[in-house]
Coordinates of C-alpha atoms in Angstrom, one line a residue:
M300 CA 0.0 0.0 0.0
A301 CA 1.3 3.5 -0.9
E302 CA 2.5 5.7 1.9
A303 CA -0.1 8.3 2.9
R304 CA 1.2 11.8 2.3
K305 CA -1.9 14.0 2.9
H306 CA -2.2 14.3 6.6
H307 CA -5.2 16.0 8.3
Y308 CA -4.5 18.3 11.3
V309 CA -8.3 18.5 11.7
P310 CA -9.6 14.9 11.4
Q311 CA -12.1 14.0 8.7
M312 CA -14.1 12.2 11.4
Y313 CA -14.6 15.5 13.2
L314 CA -15.3 17.5 10.1
S315 CA -18.1 15.1 9.1
G316 CA -20.3 16.7 11.8
F317 CA -20.5 19.8 9.6
A318 CA -21.1 18.1 6.3
N319 CA -24.3 17.7 4.4
A320 CA -25.9 14.4 3.3
S321 CA -23.5 14.1 0.4
G322 CA -20.5 14.5 2.7
Q323 CA -19.7 18.1 1.5
L324 CA -18.9 21.1 3.7
W325 CA -19.1 24.8 2.9
A326 CA -15.6 26.2 3.2
S327 CA -14.8 29.9 3.3
D328 CA -11.1 30.6 2.7
A329 CA -9.7 34.0 3.5
S330 CA -6.4 33.3 1.7
I331 CA -8.0 33.2 -1.7
P332 CA -10.6 34.6 -0.9
K333 CA -13.3 32.2 -2.0
A334 CA -16.1 30.1 -0.7
F335 CA -16.7 26.6 -2.1
R336 CA -18.1 23.1 -1.5
A337 CA -15.5 20.6 -0.5
G338 CA -15.2 17.1 0.9
S339 CA -13.4 16.6 4.2
A340 CA -10.6 14.8 2.4
N341 CA -9.5 18.1 0.7
I342 CA -9.4 20.6 3.6
A343 CA -7.5 21.1 6.9
A344 CA -4.6 19.0 5.7
E345 CA -0.9 19.4 4.9
R346 CA 1.5 17.2 3.0
D347 CA 3.6 15.1 5.5
W348 CA 2.1 16.9 8.5
N349 CA 2.8 13.8 10.7
K350 CA 5.8 12.4 8.8
L351 CA 8.5 10.8 10.9
E352 CA 12.2 10.6 10.0
I353 CA 13.5 7.8 12.2
D354 CA 15.6 5.0 11.0
G355 CA 13.7 1.7 10.9
V356 CA 10.3 3.4 11.5
P357 CA 7.8 3.9 8.6
A358 CA 7.4 7.6 7.7
D359 CA 3.6 7.3 8.1
A360 CA 3.6 5.3 11.3
L361 CA 2.3 8.2 13.4
E362 CA -0.3 9.1 10.8
K363 CA -1.6 5.5 10.9
E364 CA -1.7 5.4 14.7
L365 CA -3.6 8.7 14.9
G366 CA -6.0 7.3 12.3
N367 CA -6.5 4.2 14.5
F368 CA -7.1 6.5 17.6
E369 CA -9.7 8.5 15.7
G370 CA -11.4 5.3 14.7
V371 CA -11.7 4.3 18.3
I372 CA -13.3 7.5 19.5
A373 CA -15.5 8.1 16.4
P374 CA -18.5 6.1 17.7
A375 CA -18.7 8.2 20.9
I376 CA -18.4 11.4 18.9
K377 CA -21.3 10.3 16.7
R378 CA -23.5 9.4 19.6
V379 CA -22.9 12.7 21.4
R380 CA -23.8 14.5 18.2
E381 CA -27.0 12.6 17.7
T382 CA -28.2 12.5 21.3
A383 CA -26.7 15.8 22.8
S384 CA -25.7 13.7 25.7
F385 CA -22.5 12.1 27.1
G386 CA -24.5 8.9 27.4
Q387 CA -25.4 6.7 30.4
A388 CA -23.0 7.4 33.3
G389 CA -21.1 9.8 31.0
Q390 CA -19.7 6.9 29.0
D391 CA -18.8 9.0 26.0
R392 CA -17.3 12.0 27.9
E393 CA -13.7 10.7 28.0
D394 CA -13.6 10.3 24.2
I395 CA -14.9 13.8 23.7
I396 CA -12.2 15.2 26.0
N397 CA -9.6 13.2 24.1
L398 CA -10.7 14.8 20.9
V399 CA -10.7 18.3 22.4
T400 CA -7.2 17.7 23.8
L401 CA -5.9 16.4 20.5
L402 CA -7.2 19.4 18.5
A403 CA -6.0 21.9 21.1
V404 CA -2.4 20.5 21.2
R405 CA -1.9 19.5 17.5
N406 CA -2.6 22.4 15.2
P407 CA -0.5 24.5 12.8
R408 CA -0.6 27.6 15.1
T409 CA 0.7 25.7 18.2
R410 CA 3.2 23.8 16.1
E411 CA 4.7 27.0 14.7
G412 CA 5.1 28.3 18.2
I413 CA 6.7 25.1 19.5
Q414 CA 9.1 25.0 16.5
Q415 CA 10.1 28.6 17.1
I416 CA 10.8 28.0 20.8
E417 CA 12.9 24.9 20.0
T418 CA 14.8 26.7 17.2
D419 CA 15.6 29.7 19.5
L420 CA 16.8 27.4 22.2
L421 CA 19.1 25.4 19.8
R422 CA 20.5 28.7 18.4
A423 CA 21.1 30.0 22.0
I424 CA 23.0 26.8 22.9
L425 CA 25.1 27.0 19.7
V426 CA 26.3 30.6 20.3
E427 CA 26.8 30.2 24.1
P428 CA 30.5 28.9 23.9
F429 CA 31.5 32.0 21.9
K430 CA 30.6 34.5 24.5
D431 CA 34.1 34.0 26.0
P432 CA 37.2 32.3 24.6
K433 CA 37.7 30.4 27.8
R434 CA 34.2 28.8 27.4
W435 CA 35.2 27.7 23.9
D436 CA 38.4 26.2 25.1
A437 CA 36.6 24.2 27.7
V438 CA 34.1 22.9 25.1
V439 CA 37.0 21.8 22.8
E440 CA 38.8 20.1 25.7
Q441 CA 35.7 18.2 26.7
M442 CA 35.1 17.1 23.1
K443 CA 38.7 16.0 22.8
A444 CA 38.5 14.0 26.0
A445 CA 35.4 12.3 24.7
E446 CA 37.2 11.6 21.4
L447 CA 34.6 13.7 19.5
W448 CA 36.9 16.3 18.0
P449 CA 38.6 15.2 14.8
E450 CA 42.3 14.8 15.3
G451 CA 44.3 17.6 13.7
E452 CA 41.4 19.9 13.0
P453 CA 41.8 23.6 13.9
T454 CA 40.1 25.0 17.1
D455 CA 40.5 28.7 16.6
F456 CA 37.9 30.7 18.5
D457 CA 37.6 33.6 16.0
G458 CA 37.1 31.3 13.0
F459 CA 34.4 29.2 14.6
K460 CA 32.7 32.2 16.1
K461 CA 32.4 33.8 12.7
Y462 CA 31.2 30.6 11.1
V463 CA 28.5 30.3 13.8
E464 CA 27.4 33.9 13.5
D465 CA 27.2 33.6 9.7
N466 CA 25.2 30.4 9.7
K467 CA 23.1 30.2 13.0
D468 CA 20.0 31.5 11.3
K469 CA 20.1 28.4 9.0
L470 CA 19.7 26.1 12.1
H471 CA 16.1 24.9 12.7
A472 CA 14.7 22.4 15.0
H473 CA 13.9 19.0 13.4
K474 CA 10.2 18.2 13.1
N475 CA 10.8 15.0 15.0
M476 CA 11.4 17.1 18.1
T477 CA 8.1 19.0 17.6
L478 CA 6.2 15.8 17.0
E479 CA 7.6 14.3 20.2
M480 CA 6.8 17.4 22.2
E481 CA 3.2 17.4 20.9
L482 CA 2.7 13.7 21.9
E483 CA 4.2 14.3 25.3
A484 CA 1.9 17.3 25.8
L485 CA -1.3 15.3 25.2
P486 CA -1.5 13.5 28.6
R487 CA -0.4 16.7 30.4
M488 CA -3.1 18.8 28.8
Y489 CA -5.9 16.2 29.2
P490 CA -6.6 17.1 32.9
F491 CA -7.1 20.8 32.0
F492 CA -10.1 19.8 29.9
D493 CA -11.3 17.0 32.0
A494 CA -11.5 19.3 35.0
R495 CA -14.1 21.5 33.3
R496 CA -17.8 21.0 33.4
W497 CA -19.1 20.7 29.8
R498 CA -22.5 22.1 28.9
I499 CA -23.9 20.9 25.7
L500 CA -25.6 23.5 23.5
K501 CA -28.2 22.5 20.9
A502 CA -28.9 24.9 18.1
K503 CA -32.7 25.5 17.6
E504 CA -34.2 25.3 14.2
G505 CA -33.8 28.4 12.1
T506 CA -30.5 29.5 13.7
G507 CA -28.3 28.5 10.8
G508 CA -26.3 26.1 13.0
F509 CA -22.8 26.2 14.4
V510 CA -19.6 26.6 12.4
T511 CA -16.1 25.3 12.9
T512 CA -12.7 26.2 11.6
D513 CA -9.2 24.9 11.0
H514 CA -8.5 25.8 14.7
P515 CA -11.7 24.6 16.5
V516 CA -10.7 24.7 20.2
C517 CA -11.3 28.3 21.3
V518 CA -11.0 30.3 24.5
H519 CA -13.5 33.0 25.5
K520 CA -14.2 35.2 28.5
P521 CA -17.9 35.2 29.2
G522 CA -19.5 38.6 28.8
A523 CA -16.5 40.0 26.8
P524 CA -17.2 41.9 23.6
V525 CA -17.4 40.0 20.3
N526 CA -13.9 38.7 19.6
Y527 CA -14.3 37.9 15.9
G528 CA -10.9 38.5 14.5
Q529 CA -8.8 37.8 17.5
L530 CA -5.5 36.0 16.9
Y531 CA -4.9 34.1 20.1
G532 CA -6.6 33.2 23.3
P533 CA -5.4 33.0 26.9
G534 CA -4.3 29.7 28.6
F535 CA -6.7 26.8 28.8
G536 CA -6.3 26.6 32.6
M537 CA -7.6 30.1 33.4
A538 CA -10.7 29.9 35.6
D539 CA -12.5 32.9 34.2
R540 CA -12.5 31.6 30.6
D541 CA -14.7 29.3 28.7
I542 CA -13.5 26.6 26.3
V543 CA -15.7 26.7 23.2
F544 CA -15.7 23.6 21.0
P545 CA -18.3 23.1 18.2
L546 CA -18.9 19.4 17.7
S547 CA -21.3 19.6 14.8
F548 CA -23.6 22.1 13.1
K549 CA -26.2 21.2 15.7
V550 CA -24.1 20.7 18.8
C551 CA -21.5 22.8 20.6
L552 CA -19.7 22.3 23.9
I553 CA -18.9 25.0 26.5
G554 CA -16.3 24.0 29.1
R555 CA -16.2 25.9 32.5
L556 CA -14.5 25.2 35.8
D557 CA -17.9 25.4 37.6
G558 CA -21.5 24.8 36.8
E559 CA -23.4 21.8 35.6
E560 CA -22.9 19.3 32.8
D561 CA -26.3 19.9 31.3
V562 CA -28.0 20.5 27.9
M563 CA -29.4 23.8 26.7
E564 CA -31.2 24.7 23.6
V565 CA -29.9 28.0 22.2
D566 CA -31.5 30.6 20.0
L567 CA -30.3 32.5 17.0
H568 CA -28.5 35.2 19.0
N569 CA -26.6 32.7 21.1
V570 CA -25.6 30.6 18.1
A571 CA -24.4 33.7 16.3
S572 CA -22.4 34.7 19.3
V573 CA -20.7 31.3 19.6
N574 CA -19.9 31.4 15.9
A575 CA -18.3 34.8 16.2
T576 CA -16.0 33.4 18.9
V577 CA -15.1 30.2 16.9
M578 CA -14.5 32.2 13.7
G579 CA -12.1 34.5 15.6
F580 CA -9.7 31.6 16.1
A581 CA -9.6 30.4 12.4
L582 CA -6.3 30.3 10.7
K583 CA -7.7 30.9 7.3
Q584 CA -10.7 28.6 6.7
I585 CA -14.2 28.4 8.2
Y586 CA -16.4 25.3 7.7
S587 CA -20.2 25.1 7.9
L588 CA -23.1 23.1 6.6
D589 CA -23.9 25.8 4.1
D590 CA -23.7 29.6 3.7
Q591 CA -26.8 30.3 5.7
F592 CA -25.1 30.6 9.2
Y593 CA -25.2 33.7 11.3
Y594 CA -22.4 35.4 13.4
T595 CA -22.5 38.5 15.6
R596 CA -20.4 41.5 14.7
S597 CA -19.4 44.7 16.5
P598 CA -22.1 46.6 18.4
H599 CA -24.6 48.5 16.3
L600 CA -23.9 46.3 13.3
P601 CA -26.4 43.7 12.0
M602 CA -25.5 40.0 12.2
G603 CA -23.2 38.7 9.6
R604 CA -24.2 35.9 7.3
G605 CA -22.3 33.1 5.6
F606 CA -23.1 34.2 2.1
T607 CA -21.7 37.7 2.8
L608 CA -18.6 36.6 4.7
L609 CA -16.1 37.2 1.9
A610 CA -17.0 40.9 2.0
D611 CA -16.4 41.2 5.8
P612 CA -13.2 43.1 6.4
H613 CA -12.5 41.0 9.5
F614 CA -12.3 37.9 7.5
V615 CA -8.5 37.7 7.0
V616 CA -5.7 35.1 7.2
R617 CA -4.5 34.8 10.8
E618 CA -1.8 32.2 10.7
G619 CA 0.9 32.9 13.3

């Protein structure tokens, strides 16, 4: 079987909750800008997003494992969408939290931040010995003692310092480091989401339904002004923030550190307000059932609609 090269950072299993009966979503892309029908296979994906470069390990091993994991939690996701309930004794809650954690940790915006931190750290380590000739001499002596310095090679401080200064910007953290950090973060982040009380919102008929994006886990301060257009949210552990997570065009989850895990039917204004928050975290694409959805805008402005979104000046690319 051919190696899979197109890897989804938003799973197709998740995106299916916003698709029509033919499996098509309405995608609005700020980078083109254009709105179009698309299958979940053709959106929220990057070539080799999960590719490993480890001797003896298939390059698509992680992609396959993530596919297996998504297959395990998919039945629970489907049940919660259909019933607006975590099931008897909350049996499906854990799988929902796993999905939230996965999407919060593994997305292009977070990955870019992690890679930049790792790269900055590597570059700082590289230039550290050249802050003082004595430090450089100590490094050389340690490498010679460990038989890591090629015999007869020059050790001049000025020459190596110039080489490092001229080339340090070419040094970048390997993606394997980032993938490892993402995977290690999953069990550490899970408790932040598990500790919250998750209210299930059901969109009433005539509300246009919930939307999602290529960055679907969102943070919002209750009562704050409309945040459509914001780039980043505060930390997931902050007590005065909600975690907003649309699960389908009919169901959305709101996670708080207090309150009840209950179900609430919401009207047009509430759905539109949720949509505005969710849209504010998009990288460049917004996904919906069709172009009939609503979203709130700045005070004194009428609600926005999906079919006029491309003309909205706030609809811009917000990657990194």
